[in-house]
GROMACS .gro file of C-alpha atoms in nm:
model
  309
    1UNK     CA    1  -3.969  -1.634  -6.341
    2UNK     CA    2  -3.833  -1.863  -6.037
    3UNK     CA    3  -3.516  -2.006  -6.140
    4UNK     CA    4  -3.275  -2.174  -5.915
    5UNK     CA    5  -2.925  -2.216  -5.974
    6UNK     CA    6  -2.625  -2.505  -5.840
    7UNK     CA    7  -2.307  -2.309  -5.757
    8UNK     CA    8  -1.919  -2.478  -5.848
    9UNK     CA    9  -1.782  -2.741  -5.607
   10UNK     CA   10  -1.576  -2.514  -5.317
   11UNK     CA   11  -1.490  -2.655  -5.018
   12UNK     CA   12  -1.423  -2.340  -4.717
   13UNK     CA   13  -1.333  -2.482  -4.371
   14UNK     CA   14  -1.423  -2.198  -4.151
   15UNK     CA   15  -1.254  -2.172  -3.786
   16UNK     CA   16  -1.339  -2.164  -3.442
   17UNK     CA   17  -1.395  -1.785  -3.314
   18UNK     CA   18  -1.403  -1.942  -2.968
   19UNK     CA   19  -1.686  -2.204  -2.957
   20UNK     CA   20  -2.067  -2.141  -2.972
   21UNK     CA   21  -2.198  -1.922  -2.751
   22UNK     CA   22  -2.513  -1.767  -2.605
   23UNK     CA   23  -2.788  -1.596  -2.892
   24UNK     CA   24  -2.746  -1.262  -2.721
   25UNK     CA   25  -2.920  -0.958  -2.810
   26UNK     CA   26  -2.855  -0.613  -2.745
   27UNK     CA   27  -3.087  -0.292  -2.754
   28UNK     CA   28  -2.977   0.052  -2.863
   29UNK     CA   29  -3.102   0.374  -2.780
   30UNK     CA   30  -3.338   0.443  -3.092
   31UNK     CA   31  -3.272   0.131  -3.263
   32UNK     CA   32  -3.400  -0.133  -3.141
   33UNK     CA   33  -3.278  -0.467  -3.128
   34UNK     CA   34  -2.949  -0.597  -3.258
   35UNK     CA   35  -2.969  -0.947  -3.290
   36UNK     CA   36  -2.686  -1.197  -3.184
   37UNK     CA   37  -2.430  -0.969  -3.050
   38UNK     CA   38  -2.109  -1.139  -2.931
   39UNK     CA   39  -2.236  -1.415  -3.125
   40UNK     CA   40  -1.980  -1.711  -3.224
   41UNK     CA   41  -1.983  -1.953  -3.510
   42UNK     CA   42  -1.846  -2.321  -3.415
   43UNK     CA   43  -1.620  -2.492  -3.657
   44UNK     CA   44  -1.804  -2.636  -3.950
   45UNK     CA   45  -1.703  -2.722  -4.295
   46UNK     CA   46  -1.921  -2.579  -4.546
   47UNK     CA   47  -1.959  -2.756  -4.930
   48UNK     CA   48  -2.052  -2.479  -5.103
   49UNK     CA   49  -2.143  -2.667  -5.392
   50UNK     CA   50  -2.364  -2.870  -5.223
   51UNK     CA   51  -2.549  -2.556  -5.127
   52UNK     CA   52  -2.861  -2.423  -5.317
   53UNK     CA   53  -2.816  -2.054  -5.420
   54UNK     CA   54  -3.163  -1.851  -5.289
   55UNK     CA   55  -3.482  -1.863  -5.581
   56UNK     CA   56  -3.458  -1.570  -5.812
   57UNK     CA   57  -3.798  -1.453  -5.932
   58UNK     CA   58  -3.707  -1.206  -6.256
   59UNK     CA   59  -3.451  -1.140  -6.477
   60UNK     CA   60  -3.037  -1.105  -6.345
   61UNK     CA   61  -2.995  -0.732  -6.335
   62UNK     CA   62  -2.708  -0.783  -6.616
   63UNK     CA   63  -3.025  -0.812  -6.849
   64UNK     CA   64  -3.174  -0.528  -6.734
   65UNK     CA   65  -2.934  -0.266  -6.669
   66UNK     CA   66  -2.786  -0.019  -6.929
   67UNK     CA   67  -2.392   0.048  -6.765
   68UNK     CA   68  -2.207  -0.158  -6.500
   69UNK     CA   69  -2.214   0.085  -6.197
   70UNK     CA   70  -2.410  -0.070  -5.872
   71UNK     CA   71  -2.464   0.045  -5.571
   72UNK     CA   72  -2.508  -0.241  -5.266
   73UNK     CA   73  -2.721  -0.068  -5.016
   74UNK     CA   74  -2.759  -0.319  -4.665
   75UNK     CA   75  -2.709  -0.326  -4.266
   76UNK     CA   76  -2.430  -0.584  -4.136
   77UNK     CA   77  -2.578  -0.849  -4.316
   78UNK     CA   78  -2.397  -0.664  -4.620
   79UNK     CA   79  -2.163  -0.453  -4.441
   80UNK     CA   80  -1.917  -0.782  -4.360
   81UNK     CA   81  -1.907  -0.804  -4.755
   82UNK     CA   82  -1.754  -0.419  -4.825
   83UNK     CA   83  -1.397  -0.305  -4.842
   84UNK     CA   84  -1.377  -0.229  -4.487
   85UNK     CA   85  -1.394  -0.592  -4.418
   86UNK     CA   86  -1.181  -0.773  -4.675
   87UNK     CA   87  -1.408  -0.621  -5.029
   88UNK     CA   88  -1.540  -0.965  -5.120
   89UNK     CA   89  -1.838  -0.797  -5.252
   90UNK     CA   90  -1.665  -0.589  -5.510
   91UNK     CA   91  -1.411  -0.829  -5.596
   92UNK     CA   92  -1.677  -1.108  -5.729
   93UNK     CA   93  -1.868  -0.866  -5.885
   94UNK     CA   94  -1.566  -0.693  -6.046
   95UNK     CA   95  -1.496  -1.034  -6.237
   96UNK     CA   96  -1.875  -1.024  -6.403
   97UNK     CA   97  -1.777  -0.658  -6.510
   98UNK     CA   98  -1.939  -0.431  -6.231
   99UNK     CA   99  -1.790  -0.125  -6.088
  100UNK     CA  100  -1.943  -0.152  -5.719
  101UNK     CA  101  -1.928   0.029  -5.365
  102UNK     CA  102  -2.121  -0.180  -5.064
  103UNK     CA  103  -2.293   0.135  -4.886
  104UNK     CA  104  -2.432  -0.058  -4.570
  105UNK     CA  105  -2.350   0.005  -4.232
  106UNK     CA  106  -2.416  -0.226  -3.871
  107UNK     CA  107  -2.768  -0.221  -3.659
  108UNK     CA  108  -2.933   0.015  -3.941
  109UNK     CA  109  -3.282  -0.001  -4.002
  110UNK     CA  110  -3.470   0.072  -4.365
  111UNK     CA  111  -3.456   0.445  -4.315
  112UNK     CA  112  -3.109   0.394  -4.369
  113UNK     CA  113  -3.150   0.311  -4.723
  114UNK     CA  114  -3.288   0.672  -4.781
  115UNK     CA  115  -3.016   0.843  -4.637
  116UNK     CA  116  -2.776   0.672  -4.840
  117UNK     CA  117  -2.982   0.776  -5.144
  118UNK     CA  118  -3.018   1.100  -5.069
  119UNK     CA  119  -2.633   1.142  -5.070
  120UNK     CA  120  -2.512   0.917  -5.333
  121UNK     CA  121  -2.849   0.827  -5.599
  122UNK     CA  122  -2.732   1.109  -5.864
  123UNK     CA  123  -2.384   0.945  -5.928
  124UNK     CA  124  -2.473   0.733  -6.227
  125UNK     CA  125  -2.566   0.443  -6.089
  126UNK     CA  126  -2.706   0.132  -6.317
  127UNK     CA  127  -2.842  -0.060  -6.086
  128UNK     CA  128  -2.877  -0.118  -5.703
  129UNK     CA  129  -2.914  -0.406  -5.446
  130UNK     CA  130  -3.064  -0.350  -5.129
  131UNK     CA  131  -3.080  -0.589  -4.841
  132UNK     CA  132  -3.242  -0.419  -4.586
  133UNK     CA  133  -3.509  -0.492  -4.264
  134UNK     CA  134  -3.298  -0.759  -4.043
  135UNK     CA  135  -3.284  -0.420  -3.763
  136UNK     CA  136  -3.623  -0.282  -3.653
  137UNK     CA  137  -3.836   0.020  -3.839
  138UNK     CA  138  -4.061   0.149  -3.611
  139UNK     CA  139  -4.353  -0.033  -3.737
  140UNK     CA  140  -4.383  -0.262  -4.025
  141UNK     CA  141  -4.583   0.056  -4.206
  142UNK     CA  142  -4.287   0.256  -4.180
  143UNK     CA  143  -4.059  -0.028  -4.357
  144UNK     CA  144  -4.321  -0.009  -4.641
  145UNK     CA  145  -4.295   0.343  -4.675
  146UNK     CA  146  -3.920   0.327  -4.673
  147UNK     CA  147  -3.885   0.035  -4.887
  148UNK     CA  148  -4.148   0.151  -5.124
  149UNK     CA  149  -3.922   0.495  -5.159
  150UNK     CA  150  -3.561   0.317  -5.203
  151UNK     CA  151  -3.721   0.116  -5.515
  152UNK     CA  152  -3.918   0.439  -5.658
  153UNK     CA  153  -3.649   0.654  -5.605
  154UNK     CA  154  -3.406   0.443  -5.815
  155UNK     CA  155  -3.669   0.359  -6.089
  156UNK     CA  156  -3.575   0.313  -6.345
  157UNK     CA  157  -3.280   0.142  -6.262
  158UNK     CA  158  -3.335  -0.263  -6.240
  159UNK     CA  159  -3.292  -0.318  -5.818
  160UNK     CA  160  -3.236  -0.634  -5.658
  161UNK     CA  161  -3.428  -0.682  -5.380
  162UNK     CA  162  -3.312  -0.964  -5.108
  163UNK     CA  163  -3.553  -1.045  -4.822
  164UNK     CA  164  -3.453  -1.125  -4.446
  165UNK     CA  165  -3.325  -1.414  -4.246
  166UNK     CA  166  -3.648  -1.577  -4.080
  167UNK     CA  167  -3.469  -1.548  -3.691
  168UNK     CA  168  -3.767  -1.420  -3.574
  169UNK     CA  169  -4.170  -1.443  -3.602
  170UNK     CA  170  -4.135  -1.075  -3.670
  171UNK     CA  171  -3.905  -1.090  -3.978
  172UNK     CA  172  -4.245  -1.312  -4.183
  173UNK     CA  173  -4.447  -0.965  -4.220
  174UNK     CA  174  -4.098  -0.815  -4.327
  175UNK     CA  175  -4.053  -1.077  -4.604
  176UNK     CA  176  -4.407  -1.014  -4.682
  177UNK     CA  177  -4.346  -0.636  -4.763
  178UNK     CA  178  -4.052  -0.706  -4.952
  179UNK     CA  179  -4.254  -0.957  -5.183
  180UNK     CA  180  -4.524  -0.708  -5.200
  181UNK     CA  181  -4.303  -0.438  -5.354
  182UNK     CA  182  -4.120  -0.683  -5.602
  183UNK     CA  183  -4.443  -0.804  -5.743
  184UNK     CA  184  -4.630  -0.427  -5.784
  185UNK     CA  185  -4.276  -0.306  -5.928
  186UNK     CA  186  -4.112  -0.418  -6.271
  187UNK     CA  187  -3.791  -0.274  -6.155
  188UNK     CA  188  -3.743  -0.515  -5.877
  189UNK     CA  189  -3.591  -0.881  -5.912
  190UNK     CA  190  -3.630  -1.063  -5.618
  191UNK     CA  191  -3.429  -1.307  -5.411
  192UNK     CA  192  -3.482  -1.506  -5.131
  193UNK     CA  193  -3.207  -1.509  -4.905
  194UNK     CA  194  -3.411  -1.533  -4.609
  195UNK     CA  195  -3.450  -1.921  -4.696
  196UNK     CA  196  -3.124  -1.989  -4.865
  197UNK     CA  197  -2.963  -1.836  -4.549
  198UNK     CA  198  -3.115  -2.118  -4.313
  199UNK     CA  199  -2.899  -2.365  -4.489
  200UNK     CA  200  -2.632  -2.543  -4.271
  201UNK     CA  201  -2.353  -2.327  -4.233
  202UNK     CA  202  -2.485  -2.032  -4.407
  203UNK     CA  203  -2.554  -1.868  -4.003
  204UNK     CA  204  -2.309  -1.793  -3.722
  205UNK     CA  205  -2.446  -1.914  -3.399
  206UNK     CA  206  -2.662  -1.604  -3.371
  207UNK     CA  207  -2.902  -1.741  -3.696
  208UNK     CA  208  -2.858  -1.401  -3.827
  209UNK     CA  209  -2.554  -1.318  -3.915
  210UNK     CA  210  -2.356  -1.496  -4.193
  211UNK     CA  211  -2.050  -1.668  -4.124
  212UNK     CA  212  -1.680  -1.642  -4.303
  213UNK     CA  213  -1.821  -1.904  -4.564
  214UNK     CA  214  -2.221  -1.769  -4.539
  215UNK     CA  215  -2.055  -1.398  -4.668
  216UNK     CA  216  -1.903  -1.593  -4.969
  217UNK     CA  217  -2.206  -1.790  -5.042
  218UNK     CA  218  -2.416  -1.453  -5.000
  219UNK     CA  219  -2.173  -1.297  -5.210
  220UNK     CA  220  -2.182  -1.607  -5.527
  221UNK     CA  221  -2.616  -1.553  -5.473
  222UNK     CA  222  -2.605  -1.154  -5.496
  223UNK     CA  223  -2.364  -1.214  -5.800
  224UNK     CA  224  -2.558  -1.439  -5.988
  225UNK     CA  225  -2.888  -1.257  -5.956
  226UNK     CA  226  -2.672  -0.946  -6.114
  227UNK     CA  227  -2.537  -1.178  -6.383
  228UNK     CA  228  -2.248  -1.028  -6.610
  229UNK     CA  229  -2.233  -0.628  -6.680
  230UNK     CA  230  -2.394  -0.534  -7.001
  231UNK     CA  231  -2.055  -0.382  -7.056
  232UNK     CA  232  -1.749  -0.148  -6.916
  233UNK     CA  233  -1.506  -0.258  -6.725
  234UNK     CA  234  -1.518  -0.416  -6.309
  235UNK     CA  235  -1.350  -0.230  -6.043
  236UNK     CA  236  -1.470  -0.052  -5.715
  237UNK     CA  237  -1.557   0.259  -5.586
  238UNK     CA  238  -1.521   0.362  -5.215
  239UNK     CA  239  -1.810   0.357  -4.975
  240UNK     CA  240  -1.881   0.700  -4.752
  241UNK     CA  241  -2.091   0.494  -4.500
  242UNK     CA  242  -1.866   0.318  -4.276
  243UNK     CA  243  -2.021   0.315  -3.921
  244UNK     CA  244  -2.043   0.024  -3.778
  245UNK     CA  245  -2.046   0.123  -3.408
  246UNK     CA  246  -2.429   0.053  -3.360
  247UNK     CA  247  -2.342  -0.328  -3.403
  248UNK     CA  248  -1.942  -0.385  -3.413
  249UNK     CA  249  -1.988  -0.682  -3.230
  250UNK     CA  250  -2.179  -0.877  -3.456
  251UNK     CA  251  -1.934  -0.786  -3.749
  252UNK     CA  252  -1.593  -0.991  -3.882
  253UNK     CA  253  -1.282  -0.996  -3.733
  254UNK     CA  254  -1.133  -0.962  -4.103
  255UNK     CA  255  -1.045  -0.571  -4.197
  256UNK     CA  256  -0.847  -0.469  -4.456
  257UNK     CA  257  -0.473  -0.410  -4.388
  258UNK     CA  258  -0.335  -0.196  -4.144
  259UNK     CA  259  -0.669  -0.188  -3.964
  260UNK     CA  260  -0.724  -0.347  -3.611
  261UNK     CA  261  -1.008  -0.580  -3.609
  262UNK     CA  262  -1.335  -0.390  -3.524
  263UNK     CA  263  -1.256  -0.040  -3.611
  264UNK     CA  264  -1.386   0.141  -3.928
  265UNK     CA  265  -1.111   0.136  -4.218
  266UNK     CA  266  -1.168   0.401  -4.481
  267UNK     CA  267  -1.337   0.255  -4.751
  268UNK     CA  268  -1.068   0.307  -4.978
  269UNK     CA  269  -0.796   0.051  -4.843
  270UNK     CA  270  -0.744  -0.196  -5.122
  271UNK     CA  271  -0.981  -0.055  -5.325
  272UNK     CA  272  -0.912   0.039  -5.682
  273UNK     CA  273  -1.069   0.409  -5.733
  274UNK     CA  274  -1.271   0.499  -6.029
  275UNK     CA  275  -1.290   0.759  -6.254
  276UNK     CA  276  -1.636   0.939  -6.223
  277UNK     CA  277  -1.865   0.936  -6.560
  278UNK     CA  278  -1.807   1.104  -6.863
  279UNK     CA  279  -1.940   1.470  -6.832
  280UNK     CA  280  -2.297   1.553  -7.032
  281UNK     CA  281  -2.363   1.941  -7.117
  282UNK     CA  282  -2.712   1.817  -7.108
  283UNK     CA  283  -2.705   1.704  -6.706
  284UNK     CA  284  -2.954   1.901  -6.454
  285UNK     CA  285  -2.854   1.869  -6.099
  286UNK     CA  286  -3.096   1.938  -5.817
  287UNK     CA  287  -3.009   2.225  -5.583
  288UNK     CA  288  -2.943   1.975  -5.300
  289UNK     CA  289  -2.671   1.754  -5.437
  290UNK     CA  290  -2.358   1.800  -5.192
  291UNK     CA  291  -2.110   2.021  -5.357
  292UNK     CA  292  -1.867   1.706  -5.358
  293UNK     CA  293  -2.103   1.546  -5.600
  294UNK     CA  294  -2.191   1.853  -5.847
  295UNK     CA  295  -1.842   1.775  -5.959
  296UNK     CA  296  -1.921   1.465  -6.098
  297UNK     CA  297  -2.146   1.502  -6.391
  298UNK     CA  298  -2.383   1.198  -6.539
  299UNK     CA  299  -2.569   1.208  -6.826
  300UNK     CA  300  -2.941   1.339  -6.707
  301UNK     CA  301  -3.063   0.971  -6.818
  302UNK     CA  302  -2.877   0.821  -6.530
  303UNK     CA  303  -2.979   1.045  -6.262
  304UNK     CA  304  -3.393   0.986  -6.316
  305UNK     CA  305  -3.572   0.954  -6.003
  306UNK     CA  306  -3.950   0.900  -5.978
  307UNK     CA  307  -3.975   0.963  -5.643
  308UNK     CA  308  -3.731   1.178  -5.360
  309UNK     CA  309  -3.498   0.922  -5.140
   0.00000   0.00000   0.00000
């Protein structure tokens, strides 16, 4: 089911970070490329309500999900949403009833995904969104294989899956795997960013990377594909994966207080901590859950996994 949604009239006049500039790039040692770094947006004034939020194709995650914990798995695409950089992510979700942490780190490819998952998947978590493939895998077979994982290894949980800015001829086959896996997996709801994002306004001047108004329309889409909690109260949890020195120059300027601009706050800097799940005598924990974590106990229904991270 396609459906397409209008979002409320809100006018955001974003400033001048210095003028446009060049689209530069920058390799990294075992990375790849990093598209648009040191990339400037020009002033623009962005009606959001005259935007058109991205095509969802299944139901909001809201519908789907049995508790209001979510974890937002992404590169910087995401990253410029977490608490580290202002926690717009968590605060529009907290208002539909979600209890969120933005895991999602600068320059990462899909691998990272896994690595997240294989630290964080047997907390409880409801539901996931996972933006991931803007940053090179090795080969478009090993995005598939990664991909494929992140959504197996949180089935059951309802995922939303996001595909990729179209910057590139490279990022088609991308978007290609990404539809490929939301259509052979019930779990998955999909939503195209990847043409929403083109959308004047949506882009800094590196047609990657969302600017101050593009993370707030990104933010409204991602919300409304989650819809409201099925219950429980919103709030946020703090992130462990804060990195962002692979690609600090394509991230905001905006950090939470007390932090200079383009340094790594600790995730927990205006963020309201949670308490952990209600304990369940009848939880199994694998051998290779971090110590930190075995503290923590979820009911054994939360923690399913059909496949390793």
């Amino acid at each position: 089911m396609r459906t397409r949604h209008a979002l409320p009239l809100l006018l955001l006049a974003v400033a001048s970070c210095g003028g446009s500039s060049t689209q530069g790039d920058s390799v990294l040692d075992g990375v790849g490329r990093i598209p648009g770094a040191g990339a400037t947006a020009g002033d623009a004034t962005i009606d959001i309500g005259a935007l058109e939020l991205p095509a969802r194709d299944g139901a909001t995650l809201g519908e789907r999900a049995i508790g209001n914990r979510v974890i937002v798995i992404g590169d910087s695409i995401l990253a410029g949403t977490a608490a580290r950089y202002g926690n717009e992510m968590c605060r529009e979700l907290s208002g539909l009833g979600w209890r969120s942490v933005v895991e999602a780190e600068a320059g990462r490819p899909a691998s990272f995904g896994r690595e997240v998952l294989r630290e964080r998947i047997y907390e409880g978590w409801d539901a996931a969104v996972v933006l991931l493939g803007t940053n090179p895998s090795r080969n478009i077979d090993a995005y598939r294989t990664d991909m494929t994982r992140i959504v197996e290894s949180l089935a059951p949980r309802p995922t939303l899956l996001l595909t990729t800015t179209l910057f590139r001829e490279s990022q088609k086959p991308v978007n290609d795997v990404i539809r490929d896996i939301a259509a052979s997996h019930d779990t998955v709801t999909l939503l195209d960013w990847g043409t929403a994002s083109l959308q004047a306004g949506v882009l800094n001047a590196d047609r990657v990377h969302p600017t101050a108004a593009g993370r707030t329309f990104l933010v409204k889409a991602v919300a409304s594909a989650l819809g409201r909690a099925p219950s429980g109260t919103g709030g946020c949890i703090p992130s462990r994966f804060e990195d962002d020195s692979m690609g600090r120059d394509v991230m905001p300027s905006t950090t939470v207080a007390g932090t200079a601009p383009g340094t790594t706050a600790p995730g927990t800097g205006n963020v309201t901590t949670l308490p952990a799940p209600a304990a369940s005598s009848t939880t199994v924990m694998p051998s290779t859950v971090p110590s930190t974590i075995l503290s923590t106990m979820v009911p054994a229904a939360a923690v399913t996994t059909t496949t390793k991270p």
